[in-house]
Structures are given as structure tokens and as C-alpha cells.
Amino acid sequence: MGLIKAAGGAIGGVLADQWKEYIYCESMAPDVLVCKGRKRVSQRSSNTKGEPDILSRGTVIAVNEGQCMAVVDQGKVVEFCAEPGEFTYDGSPEPSIFCGSLGESIKETFRQIGRRFSFGGGAARDQRVYYFNLKEIVGNKYGTANPVPFRVVDKNIGLDIDIAIRCYGEYSYKIVDPLLFYANVCGNVASDYRRAQIDGQLKSELMTALQPAFARISAQGVRYSALPGHTMEIAQALNEVLSEKWSQLRGIEVASFGINSVTAPRADEEMIKDLQRRAVMRDPNMAGATILEAQAEAMKSAAANPSTGPMFGLAGVNMAASAGGVRADALFAMGRQQAAQAAQAPQASQAPQAAPAEGAWTCPGCGAQNTGNFCSTCGEKKPEPKKAEGAWTCPSCGAACTGKFCPECGEKRPEPARAWTCEKCGAQNKGRFCTECGAKKPEKARLYRCDKCGWEPEDPEHPPKFCPECGDKFDDSDER
């Protein structure tokens, strides 16, 4: 009876799984991170007796916007798709007579029946489709139960102290690597994997990373009261701190970070304000104005006192100044002196620079100043000076020349060799023999034209000794 039941189960199961499946996922709730795909079965469908975790060859899987799909076969991800639309799974080992060659599908069907018979009629395979939510997971609240250290840096007054602050708000994150999230977080789930299952761990790690993230922000000189205006920098700093645990381990990243309120203890706030008020007194003008205000208030108070009178108050002010107190007019004079010195400082800084050494040159590679033939910083060779247009080197003394005669020895500028075309190979040459085939330069009649005014004699082969137009002497340079 057992063999008959196993044979019937194997045959019935394989035939029931011949139908191609249609896998889909409804709109995922905001708190669902991963859910299992479902087979669509309607009242008109005949595909009601197939195995729930078997995907026949040719199965169609629908992928919506903001989702990605992964096919898991025997616990291993074998297919992945993040593009919205229809995905056809042709790589399934479960045959279907409705996909591929009919003859091959029938042969594989009988093989599958034999395989299932050896397992008592049941399917020895588990195939699932999982959908991942790629949208931003918002509404994750956080709050510092204990004060978080924050470094306050104010370079204007030389302030650098640590205080304790409290903050609360919301943050959001996204799944950026679904395969990592499946392998290290959710794995095979029966239905849904919700964010409540991981929120506690993420919030604890976020609060741990908040302290080094605040340290990076405070190092930029941002005050704790201005933190709500630097939420993007905080999110970037959090991702850098949490990259090893979140990005590289779980495949998630902080998408945004919001701060609703930041508060510091009243004592710390009063201390910072008091230090800032004191730092203002370093300016002589501000200190003088404060003394004048205090003196005016003292005189008003004395004038309002009927027992002393204004004369007594004024005498008290003069006595305080003569006893060693600082006078306002002296502070104002000090402020004017500092302003004059500040105005003269830029002029003093614009001192004439030392003239470069003789023969110095600037390296085109690194910009360093050098005097030798090679750069002392990068080793690049000194660039050769560019020759002026028409420059030539005297063959007698080696001097650099630009005119028709050498300024050192009076040697005349040598005429450049005239190019000629070889009649055999067509190569261009300047010497008496061809550089390609060795043919000798052909002899031709000597024709002359004055190279100064362009006059040509009537007998071009026998010119006069001097040009009748300009008086220039004919020589070999006039040959054309």
C-alpha cells in the first residue's frame, strides 16, 4: 500500500505542478521590510493542487516600483531582479510541458516522477520568492535618554569645552543591498519580516554612533544650537560611523536624520554666554563704551538719590578714575591705535620680493624654482629655450644668430639646401643623392632670379653680374 500511495503521490504531484505559476506581491506596508511572494489563484483557476513552494519552469514573477525580487532555491538565492515589470523564471529544475520543447519536458517529467517516488511521493525541493521594500523607511523616532557629550568650539574667543546635550527627533533608512539583508538579517521567513523586529537594535547602534558623529560636526565649528541646520552632514557622518555594521553587514543606510529639539543644561548655557560676553571686552572700543554706559547709569542713580545729589555721584566717578581705574577716553585712543596698526599691516606685508637668481627657471611639472639643469624637487630636465623665428647657429663660431650675418665673426648665413624630388621613387631629398634609392640628383640648367627684387634676366642661364633694378650681385643663392 505504501508503494502505491507513493507512486500516486509522485504522479499526482508532478502533474499538478505542470501549470506555470504567477507570483505577485501586494503593496507593501511601510513597516514591512521583506515579504514572501504569493501564487495568484482565482475561482476560475485549475492550478489549486500544486505544491506551495515549487516554481515550475516558465513561472512569471511581477515586480512593482520600489521593490526588488529574489528567487531562493534550496536556501540559496539563484535569481535577482530590481527592475519593475515582468520577470520569467526559466531556470527552474521543475519541468512544465507548457514551457520549452514538449519532448524534453515529457522526459524530464518522468524523471521527476521517479525522483519524487524515491522521497515517498513528496517534492524534495523548496523554492520561494521574496520581495524587498526598497522605499525609505520613515518615522523611526529616537531620543537621548542620557546626555550626549558635545564639543563646543568658538575660535573667535578661543573657546574649546565639552558640554552635555539632549536631542530627539526622527530618522529614516533604506535597504541598499537586499542580498546582504537576506543573508545576514531576515533569511527564510514564513510571511513577513517587519521593522519592529530590528528597530531596537538599530536605535541602540544609532545612539552609540551619535556621539562620534557629533564630534565630527563640532570639529567644523558648528554650535549645538545650529545642529538642526546641519542634518545632512549629520546623516553623512552617521553613515561613515555605521558603515561597518549597517552598510557592510546588513545592507542598510541612514537616508535622512531629523532633529526636533536640542537642549543643553542651563548652567552650561550661562557659562558659554558669560565667556562670550567677557571676550567682547578684548576690544578697547567695546570696553570703553561699556565703561561709559556704567558711568552714565551711576550718575543717573546718584541724581535720583536725594540724600547725595548729582555732584556727589560725579565726584565718585572722578575719584574712581584717579585712583587707578581705566578711563574710557584712554580705551578709545587704544582702539584707534590698533585700527591704524591693522591698516598698516597689509602694506608691510607687501614687501618687495627678492629678485630671482641669475639663470633661474621654473619647473613646468611642480612649479619649483631651480638653477641647475634638473629640477631639485621632481627631477625633470630643464626645458630647452625656444628659438626665435628665423634663428640659426653660426657654423664657424657656434653663436646664435637671427640676421643674415653672424654678429660675432661676420660669417654669412648658410643657405638651406633646396629640396628635389627623386624621379625613380618620388622621395623628397636635400642632398646630392636620394636617401631611399641612392639615385643621383639630376643636373639641370642654372636659372637665375634676383632674390631681392625678383627681376629675371632675358637669358636666365647667363645673368649679368649685378641686377639692373636693385644692384644686388648675382650668386648661387639666386639660382632657381
Short mmCIF file of N, CA, C and O in Angstrom, two decimals, residues 82-199:
data_model
loop_
_atom_site.label_atom_id
_atom_site.label_comp_id
_atom_site.label_asym_id
_atom_site.label_seq_id
_atom_site.Cartn_x
_atom_site.Cartn_y
_atom_site.Cartn_z
N ALA A 82 15.63 43.80 -9.80
CA ALA A 82 15.21 45.06 -9.18
C ALA A 82 14.55 46.00 -10.18
O ALA A 82 14.27 47.14 -9.85
N GLU A 83 14.30 45.51 -11.39
CA GLU A 83 13.67 46.34 -12.42
C GLU A 83 12.18 46.06 -12.45
O GLU A 83 11.76 44.91 -12.56
N PRO A 84 11.34 47.10 -12.32
CA PRO A 84 9.89 46.87 -12.33
C PRO A 84 9.44 46.25 -13.64
O PRO A 84 9.95 46.57 -14.71
N GLY A 85 8.47 45.36 -13.53
CA GLY A 85 7.92 44.70 -14.71
C GLY A 85 7.74 43.22 -14.49
O GLY A 85 7.59 42.74 -13.36
N GLU A 86 7.76 42.48 -15.59
CA GLU A 86 7.52 41.03 -15.56
C GLU A 86 8.84 40.28 -15.69
O GLU A 86 9.65 40.58 -16.56
N PHE A 87 9.04 39.32 -14.81
CA PHE A 87 10.25 38.50 -14.83
C PHE A 87 9.83 37.05 -15.03
O PHE A 87 8.98 36.52 -14.30
N THR A 88 10.41 36.37 -16.03
CA THR A 88 10.10 34.97 -16.32
C THR A 88 11.25 34.10 -15.83
O THR A 88 12.40 34.29 -16.23
N TYR A 89 10.92 33.16 -14.96
CA TYR A 89 11.92 32.27 -14.36
C TYR A 89 12.01 31.00 -15.21
O TYR A 89 11.19 30.10 -15.08
N ASP A 90 13.02 30.95 -16.09
CA ASP A 90 13.20 29.80 -16.99
C ASP A 90 14.22 28.81 -16.45
O ASP A 90 14.42 27.75 -17.06
N GLY A 91 14.88 29.13 -15.33
CA GLY A 91 15.94 28.26 -14.84
C GLY A 91 15.50 27.27 -13.80
O GLY A 91 16.35 26.66 -13.13
N SER A 92 14.22 27.08 -13.62
CA SER A 92 13.75 26.16 -12.59
C SER A 92 14.00 24.71 -13.01
O SER A 92 13.76 24.33 -14.18
N PRO A 93 14.45 23.84 -12.09
CA PRO A 93 14.62 22.41 -12.43
C PRO A 93 13.30 21.65 -12.48
O PRO A 93 13.29 20.48 -12.88
N GLU A 94 12.19 22.28 -12.07
CA GLU A 94 10.88 21.64 -12.12
C GLU A 94 10.31 21.80 -13.53
O GLU A 94 10.07 22.92 -13.98
N PRO A 95 10.09 20.71 -14.28
CA PRO A 95 9.67 20.82 -15.68
C PRO A 95 8.21 21.22 -15.81
O PRO A 95 7.41 21.10 -14.88
N SER A 96 7.86 21.73 -17.00
CA SER A 96 6.49 22.07 -17.35
C SER A 96 6.32 21.81 -18.83
O SER A 96 7.15 22.23 -19.64
N ILE A 97 5.24 21.12 -19.18
CA ILE A 97 5.00 20.81 -20.60
C ILE A 97 4.58 22.06 -21.37
O ILE A 97 4.51 22.03 -22.60
N PHE A 98 4.32 23.15 -20.65
CA PHE A 98 3.91 24.39 -21.30
C PHE A 98 5.09 25.32 -21.54
O PHE A 98 4.91 26.46 -21.98
N CYS A 99 6.30 24.86 -21.26
CA CYS A 99 7.49 25.70 -21.44
C CYS A 99 8.59 24.86 -22.07
O CYS A 99 8.91 23.77 -21.59
N GLY A 100 9.18 25.34 -23.16
CA GLY A 100 10.26 24.63 -23.82
C GLY A 100 9.77 23.56 -24.76
O GLY A 100 8.59 23.50 -25.16
N SER A 101 10.69 22.65 -25.11
CA SER A 101 10.38 21.56 -26.03
C SER A 101 9.45 20.56 -25.36
O SER A 101 9.69 20.14 -24.21
N LEU A 102 8.41 20.14 -26.05
CA LEU A 102 7.43 19.22 -25.47
C LEU A 102 8.07 17.87 -25.20
O LEU A 102 7.85 17.27 -24.13
N GLY A 103 8.89 17.36 -26.12
CA GLY A 103 9.50 16.06 -25.92
C GLY A 103 10.44 16.05 -24.73
O GLY A 103 10.39 15.15 -23.89
N GLU A 104 11.31 17.08 -24.62
CA GLU A 104 12.22 17.16 -23.48
C GLU A 104 11.46 17.35 -22.19
O GLU A 104 11.83 16.81 -21.13
N SER A 105 10.38 18.14 -22.21
CA SER A 105 9.60 18.37 -21.00
C SER A 105 8.95 17.08 -20.51
O SER A 105 8.88 16.80 -19.30
N ILE A 106 8.48 16.21 -21.44
CA ILE A 106 7.86 14.93 -21.04
C ILE A 106 8.91 14.01 -20.42
O ILE A 106 8.67 13.35 -19.40
N LYS A 107 10.12 13.98 -21.03
CA LYS A 107 11.18 13.14 -20.46
C LYS A 107 11.54 13.60 -19.05
O LYS A 107 11.67 12.79 -18.13
N GLU A 108 11.69 14.91 -18.85
CA GLU A 108 12.03 15.42 -17.54
C GLU A 108 10.89 15.20 -16.56
O GLU A 108 11.14 15.02 -15.35
N THR A 109 9.67 15.21 -17.04
CA THR A 109 8.54 14.95 -16.15
C THR A 109 8.61 13.54 -15.58
O THR A 109 8.39 13.32 -14.38
N PHE A 110 8.92 12.54 -16.43
CA PHE A 110 9.05 11.17 -15.94
C PHE A 110 10.24 11.03 -14.98
O PHE A 110 10.15 10.28 -14.00
N ARG A 111 11.31 11.73 -15.27
CA ARG A 111 12.44 11.70 -14.32
C ARG A 111 12.04 12.29 -12.97
O ARG A 111 12.41 11.77 -11.92
N GLN A 112 11.27 13.36 -13.00
CA GLN A 112 10.84 13.99 -11.76
C GLN A 112 9.89 13.08 -10.98
O GLN A 112 9.92 13.05 -9.75
N ILE A 113 9.05 12.31 -11.71
CA ILE A 113 8.15 11.35 -11.04
C ILE A 113 8.98 10.30 -10.32
O ILE A 113 8.71 9.94 -9.16
N GLY A 114 10.02 9.78 -10.99
CA GLY A 114 10.88 8.80 -10.34
C GLY A 114 11.60 9.37 -9.13
O GLY A 114 11.76 8.71 -8.11
N ARG A 115 12.02 10.62 -9.21
CA ARG A 115 12.71 11.24 -8.07
C ARG A 115 11.77 11.43 -6.89
O ARG A 115 12.13 11.17 -5.74
N ARG A 116 10.57 11.87 -7.17
CA ARG A 116 9.61 12.07 -6.07
C ARG A 116 9.17 10.73 -5.48
O ARG A 116 8.87 10.65 -4.27
N PHE A 117 9.11 9.71 -6.30
CA PHE A 117 8.74 8.39 -5.78
C PHE A 117 9.75 7.93 -4.73
O PHE A 117 9.40 7.32 -3.72
N SER A 118 11.04 8.24 -4.99
CA SER A 118 12.08 7.83 -4.03
C SER A 118 11.98 8.60 -2.72
O SER A 118 12.51 8.17 -1.70
N PHE A 119 11.28 9.73 -2.72
CA PHE A 119 11.06 10.50 -1.49
C PHE A 119 9.65 10.29 -0.94
O PHE A 119 9.12 11.14 -0.22
N GLY A 120 9.02 9.19 -1.28
CA GLY A 120 7.70 8.86 -0.74
C GLY A 120 6.57 9.60 -1.41
O GLY A 120 5.48 9.70 -0.84
N GLY A 121 6.77 10.15 -2.60
CA GLY A 121 5.72 10.84 -3.32
C GLY A 121 5.74 12.35 -3.15
O GLY A 121 5.01 13.06 -3.85
N GLY A 122 6.54 12.88 -2.20
CA GLY A 122 6.59 14.32 -1.98
C GLY A 122 7.72 14.98 -2.75
O GLY A 122 8.65 14.32 -3.24
N ALA A 123 7.65 16.31 -2.86
CA ALA A 123 8.68 17.07 -3.58
C ALA A 123 9.87 17.33 -2.66
O ALA A 123 9.70 17.87 -1.55
N ALA A 124 11.06 16.95 -3.10
CA ALA A 124 12.27 17.15 -2.32
C ALA A 124 12.94 18.45 -2.75
O ALA A 124 14.12 18.50 -3.09
N ARG A 125 12.19 19.55 -2.76
CA ARG A 125 12.70 20.84 -3.19
C ARG A 125 11.90 21.95 -2.54
O ARG A 125 10.69 21.79 -2.30
N ASP A 126 12.57 23.05 -2.23
CA ASP A 126 11.91 24.22 -1.64
C ASP A 126 12.32 25.45 -2.44
O ASP A 126 13.50 25.82 -2.47
N GLN A 127 11.37 26.08 -3.09
CA GLN A 127 11.60 27.25 -3.91
C GLN A 127 10.67 28.37 -3.45
O GLN A 127 9.46 28.18 -3.36
N ARG A 128 11.24 29.53 -3.19
CA ARG A 128 10.46 30.65 -2.69
C ARG A 128 10.84 31.93 -3.43
O ARG A 128 11.94 32.04 -3.99
N VAL A 129 9.92 32.88 -3.40
CA VAL A 129 10.15 34.20 -3.97
C VAL A 129 9.95 35.22 -2.85
O VAL A 129 8.91 35.22 -2.18
N TYR A 130 10.97 36.07 -2.61
CA TYR A 130 10.89 37.10 -1.58
C TYR A 130 10.96 38.48 -2.23
O TYR A 130 11.71 38.71 -3.18
N TYR A 131 10.15 39.38 -1.69
CA TYR A 131 10.14 40.78 -2.14
C TYR A 131 10.74 41.66 -1.04
O TYR A 131 10.42 41.50 0.14
N PHE A 132 11.60 42.61 -1.45
CA PHE A 132 12.26 43.52 -0.52
C PHE A 132 11.73 44.93 -0.75
O PHE A 132 11.58 45.37 -1.90
N ASN A 133 11.48 45.63 0.33
CA ASN A 133 10.99 47.00 0.28
C ASN A 133 12.17 47.95 0.13
O ASN A 133 12.98 48.10 1.05
N LEU A 134 12.31 48.58 -1.04
CA LEU A 134 13.42 49.50 -1.31
C LEU A 134 13.06 50.95 -1.03
O LEU A 134 13.90 51.84 -1.23
N LYS A 135 11.85 51.20 -0.54
CA LYS A 135 11.46 52.58 -0.24
C LYS A 135 12.09 53.05 1.07
O LYS A 135 12.60 52.25 1.85
N GLU A 136 12.04 54.35 1.30
CA GLU A 136 12.58 54.92 2.52
C GLU A 136 11.69 54.56 3.71
O GLU A 136 10.48 54.82 3.69
N ILE A 137 12.26 53.95 4.72
CA ILE A 137 11.52 53.56 5.92
C ILE A 137 11.56 54.74 6.88
O ILE A 137 12.58 55.00 7.53
N VAL A 138 10.46 55.47 6.95
CA VAL A 138 10.41 56.72 7.71
C VAL A 138 9.73 56.51 9.06
O VAL A 138 9.17 55.45 9.34
N GLY A 139 9.77 57.57 9.89
CA GLY A 139 9.06 57.56 11.16
C GLY A 139 9.75 56.80 12.27
O GLY A 139 9.07 56.33 13.20
N ASN A 140 11.07 56.66 12.22
CA ASN A 140 11.80 55.98 13.28
C ASN A 140 12.23 57.01 14.32
O ASN A 140 13.12 57.81 14.08
N LYS A 141 11.59 57.01 15.44
CA LYS A 141 11.85 58.00 16.48
C LYS A 141 13.08 57.61 17.30
O LYS A 141 13.36 56.43 17.48
N TYR A 142 13.78 58.63 17.79
CA TYR A 142 14.93 58.41 18.65
C TYR A 142 14.96 59.51 19.70
O TYR A 142 14.32 60.57 19.54
N GLY A 143 15.67 59.29 20.75
CA GLY A 143 15.82 60.28 21.81
C GLY A 143 16.94 59.86 22.74
O GLY A 143 17.14 58.67 23.00
N THR A 144 17.70 60.84 23.23
CA THR A 144 18.82 60.55 24.11
C THR A 144 18.31 60.47 25.54
O THR A 144 18.00 61.50 26.16
N ALA A 145 18.25 59.25 26.05
CA ALA A 145 17.84 59.10 27.45
C ALA A 145 18.85 59.72 28.39
O ALA A 145 18.50 60.34 29.41
N ASN A 146 20.13 59.60 28.05
CA ASN A 146 21.20 60.22 28.82
C ASN A 146 21.86 61.31 27.98
O ASN A 146 21.89 61.21 26.74
N PRO A 147 22.40 62.35 28.61
CA PRO A 147 23.04 63.42 27.84
C PRO A 147 24.21 62.89 27.01
O PRO A 147 24.95 62.00 27.43
N VAL A 148 24.34 63.48 25.82
CA VAL A 148 25.42 63.10 24.90
C VAL A 148 26.48 64.18 24.93
O VAL A 148 26.17 65.37 24.81
N PRO A 149 27.76 63.82 25.09
CA PRO A 149 28.82 64.85 25.09
C PRO A 149 28.89 65.56 23.74
O PRO A 149 28.77 64.95 22.68
N PHE A 150 29.09 66.87 23.79
CA PHE A 150 29.22 67.67 22.57
C PHE A 150 30.32 68.70 22.81
O PHE A 150 30.33 69.40 23.83
N ARG A 151 31.23 68.77 21.89
CA ARG A 151 32.36 69.70 21.99
C ARG A 151 31.98 71.04 21.38
O ARG A 151 31.57 71.11 20.22
N VAL A 152 32.11 72.09 22.16
CA VAL A 152 31.80 73.45 21.69
C VAL A 152 33.11 74.15 21.38
O VAL A 152 33.98 74.31 22.24
N VAL A 153 33.27 74.54 20.12
CA VAL A 153 34.48 75.22 19.65
C VAL A 153 34.09 76.59 19.12
O VAL A 153 33.25 76.68 18.22
N ASP A 154 34.66 77.64 19.69
CA ASP A 154 34.45 79.01 19.22
C ASP A 154 35.82 79.65 19.02
O ASP A 154 36.46 80.12 19.98
N LYS A 155 36.31 79.65 17.78
CA LYS A 155 37.65 80.16 17.51
C LYS A 155 37.74 81.67 17.70
O LYS A 155 38.83 82.21 17.86
N ASN A 156 36.61 82.37 17.66
CA ASN A 156 36.65 83.82 17.82
C ASN A 156 37.10 84.22 19.22
O ASN A 156 37.74 85.25 19.39
N ILE A 157 36.74 83.42 20.22
CA ILE A 157 37.11 83.76 21.59
C ILE A 157 38.06 82.72 22.19
O ILE A 157 38.37 82.78 23.39
N GLY A 158 38.51 81.75 21.38
CA GLY A 158 39.42 80.72 21.88
C GLY A 158 38.76 79.74 22.83
O GLY A 158 39.40 79.24 23.76
N LEU A 159 37.46 79.43 22.59
CA LEU A 159 36.70 78.54 23.47
C LEU A 159 36.74 77.12 22.93
O LEU A 159 36.51 76.89 21.75
N ASP A 160 37.03 76.17 23.78
CA ASP A 160 37.05 74.75 23.42
C ASP A 160 36.72 73.94 24.67
O ASP A 160 37.62 73.59 25.45
N ILE A 161 35.44 73.64 24.88
CA ILE A 161 35.00 72.91 26.06
C ILE A 161 34.00 71.84 25.64
O ILE A 161 33.45 71.87 24.53
N ASP A 162 33.76 70.89 26.54
CA ASP A 162 32.78 69.83 26.33
C ASP A 162 31.57 70.07 27.23
O ASP A 162 31.72 70.32 28.44
N ILE A 163 30.39 69.98 26.63
CA ILE A 163 29.15 70.09 27.38
C ILE A 163 28.31 68.86 27.09
O ILE A 163 28.66 68.03 26.24
N ALA A 164 27.19 68.72 27.79
CA ALA A 164 26.27 67.60 27.59
C ALA A 164 24.97 68.13 27.01
O ALA A 164 24.41 69.12 27.49
N ILE A 165 24.48 67.51 25.93
CA ILE A 165 23.24 67.95 25.29
C ILE A 165 22.28 66.78 25.19
O ILE A 165 22.67 65.60 25.25
N ARG A 166 21.01 67.10 25.06
CA ARG A 166 19.94 66.12 24.81
C ARG A 166 19.25 66.50 23.51
O ARG A 166 19.06 67.70 23.23
N CYS A 167 18.91 65.52 22.72
CA CYS A 167 18.21 65.78 21.47
C CYS A 167 17.26 64.63 21.17
O CYS A 167 17.44 63.51 21.65
N TYR A 168 16.25 64.93 20.40
CA TYR A 168 15.31 63.89 19.96
C TYR A 168 14.77 64.29 18.59
O TYR A 168 14.82 65.46 18.20
N GLY A 169 14.29 63.31 17.87
CA GLY A 169 13.75 63.55 16.54
C GLY A 169 13.41 62.24 15.85
O GLY A 169 13.07 61.24 16.51
N GLU A 170 13.51 62.21 14.54
CA GLU A 170 13.21 61.02 13.74
C GLU A 170 14.29 60.83 12.69
O GLU A 170 14.93 61.80 12.26
N TYR A 171 14.47 59.59 12.27
CA TYR A 171 15.40 59.27 11.20
C TYR A 171 14.77 58.24 10.28
O TYR A 171 13.77 57.58 10.65
N SER A 172 15.31 58.10 9.11
CA SER A 172 14.84 57.10 8.14
C SER A 172 16.03 56.36 7.57
O SER A 172 17.15 56.87 7.55
N TYR A 173 15.79 55.14 7.11
CA TYR A 173 16.84 54.33 6.49
C TYR A 173 16.26 53.58 5.30
O TYR A 173 15.04 53.50 5.11
N LYS A 174 17.16 53.05 4.49
CA LYS A 174 16.77 52.31 3.27
C LYS A 174 17.60 51.04 3.17
O LYS A 174 18.73 50.97 3.64
N ILE A 175 17.00 50.03 2.53
CA ILE A 175 17.72 48.81 2.19
C ILE A 175 18.43 49.05 0.87
O ILE A 175 17.80 49.22 -0.17
N VAL A 176 19.75 49.08 0.90
CA VAL A 176 20.54 49.35 -0.30
C VAL A 176 21.17 48.09 -0.87
O VAL A 176 21.61 48.09 -2.02
N ASP A 177 21.24 47.02 -0.10
CA ASP A 177 21.79 45.75 -0.57
C ASP A 177 20.88 44.62 -0.08
O ASP A 177 21.09 44.07 1.00
N PRO A 178 19.84 44.27 -0.85
CA PRO A 178 18.89 43.25 -0.39
C PRO A 178 19.52 41.89 -0.14
O PRO A 178 19.08 41.16 0.75
N LEU A 179 20.55 41.53 -0.91
CA LEU A 179 21.16 40.22 -0.72
C LEU A 179 21.86 40.12 0.63
O LEU A 179 21.78 39.09 1.32
N LEU A 180 22.54 41.20 1.05
CA LEU A 180 23.15 41.22 2.38
C LEU A 180 22.09 41.17 3.46
O LEU A 180 22.24 40.50 4.48
N PHE A 181 21.00 41.90 3.25
CA PHE A 181 19.93 41.92 4.25
C PHE A 181 19.30 40.54 4.39
O PHE A 181 18.99 40.09 5.50
N TYR A 182 19.13 39.83 3.27
CA TYR A 182 18.56 38.48 3.33
C TYR A 182 19.53 37.51 4.00
O TYR A 182 19.13 36.70 4.84
N ALA A 183 20.81 37.60 3.65
CA ALA A 183 21.77 36.64 4.17
C ALA A 183 22.06 36.83 5.65
O ALA A 183 22.23 35.85 6.38
N ASN A 184 22.08 38.10 6.13
CA ASN A 184 22.53 38.36 7.50
C ASN A 184 21.43 38.81 8.45
O ASN A 184 21.67 38.90 9.65
N VAL A 185 20.23 39.11 7.93
CA VAL A 185 19.18 39.62 8.82
C VAL A 185 17.94 38.73 8.80
O VAL A 185 17.62 38.06 9.78
N CYS A 186 17.23 38.72 7.69
CA CYS A 186 15.91 38.08 7.71
C CYS A 186 15.97 36.59 7.39
O CYS A 186 15.36 35.78 8.09
N GLY A 187 16.73 36.18 6.35
CA GLY A 187 16.73 34.77 5.95
C GLY A 187 15.36 34.33 5.45
O GLY A 187 14.53 35.13 5.02
N ASN A 188 15.10 33.02 5.51
CA ASN A 188 13.81 32.49 5.09
C ASN A 188 12.75 32.85 6.13
O ASN A 188 12.87 32.49 7.29
N VAL A 189 11.74 33.59 5.72
CA VAL A 189 10.63 33.94 6.61
C VAL A 189 9.36 33.33 6.05
O VAL A 189 9.20 33.16 4.83
N ALA A 190 8.47 33.00 6.95
CA ALA A 190 7.23 32.34 6.53
C ALA A 190 6.31 33.30 5.80
O ALA A 190 5.67 32.92 4.81
N SER A 191 6.21 34.55 6.26
CA SER A 191 5.31 35.50 5.61
C SER A 191 5.98 36.86 5.47
O SER A 191 6.45 37.21 4.39
N ASP A 192 6.05 37.64 6.58
CA ASP A 192 6.60 38.99 6.52
C ASP A 192 7.71 39.16 7.55
O ASP A 192 7.70 38.53 8.61
N TYR A 193 8.65 40.06 7.23
CA TYR A 193 9.66 40.49 8.19
C TYR A 193 9.46 41.98 8.38
O TYR A 193 9.66 42.79 7.45
N ARG A 194 9.06 42.40 9.60
CA ARG A 194 8.70 43.79 9.87
C ARG A 194 9.84 44.50 10.58
O ARG A 194 10.69 43.88 11.22
N ARG A 195 9.81 45.84 10.49
CA ARG A 195 10.90 46.62 11.05
C ARG A 195 10.92 46.59 12.56
O ARG A 195 11.94 46.90 13.17
N ALA A 196 9.80 46.25 13.19
CA ALA A 196 9.78 46.16 14.65
C ALA A 196 10.74 45.09 15.17
O ALA A 196 11.19 45.16 16.31
N GLN A 197 11.07 44.11 14.32
CA GLN A 197 11.97 43.05 14.73
C GLN A 197 13.43 43.50 14.78
O GLN A 197 14.26 42.82 15.37
N ILE A 198 13.75 44.63 14.18
CA ILE A 198 15.14 45.10 14.14
C ILE A 198 15.28 46.52 14.65
O ILE A 198 16.39 47.02 14.83
N ASP A 199 14.16 47.21 14.92
CA ASP A 199 14.22 48.62 15.31
C ASP A 199 15.01 48.83 16.60
O ASP A 199 15.76 49.80 16.71
#
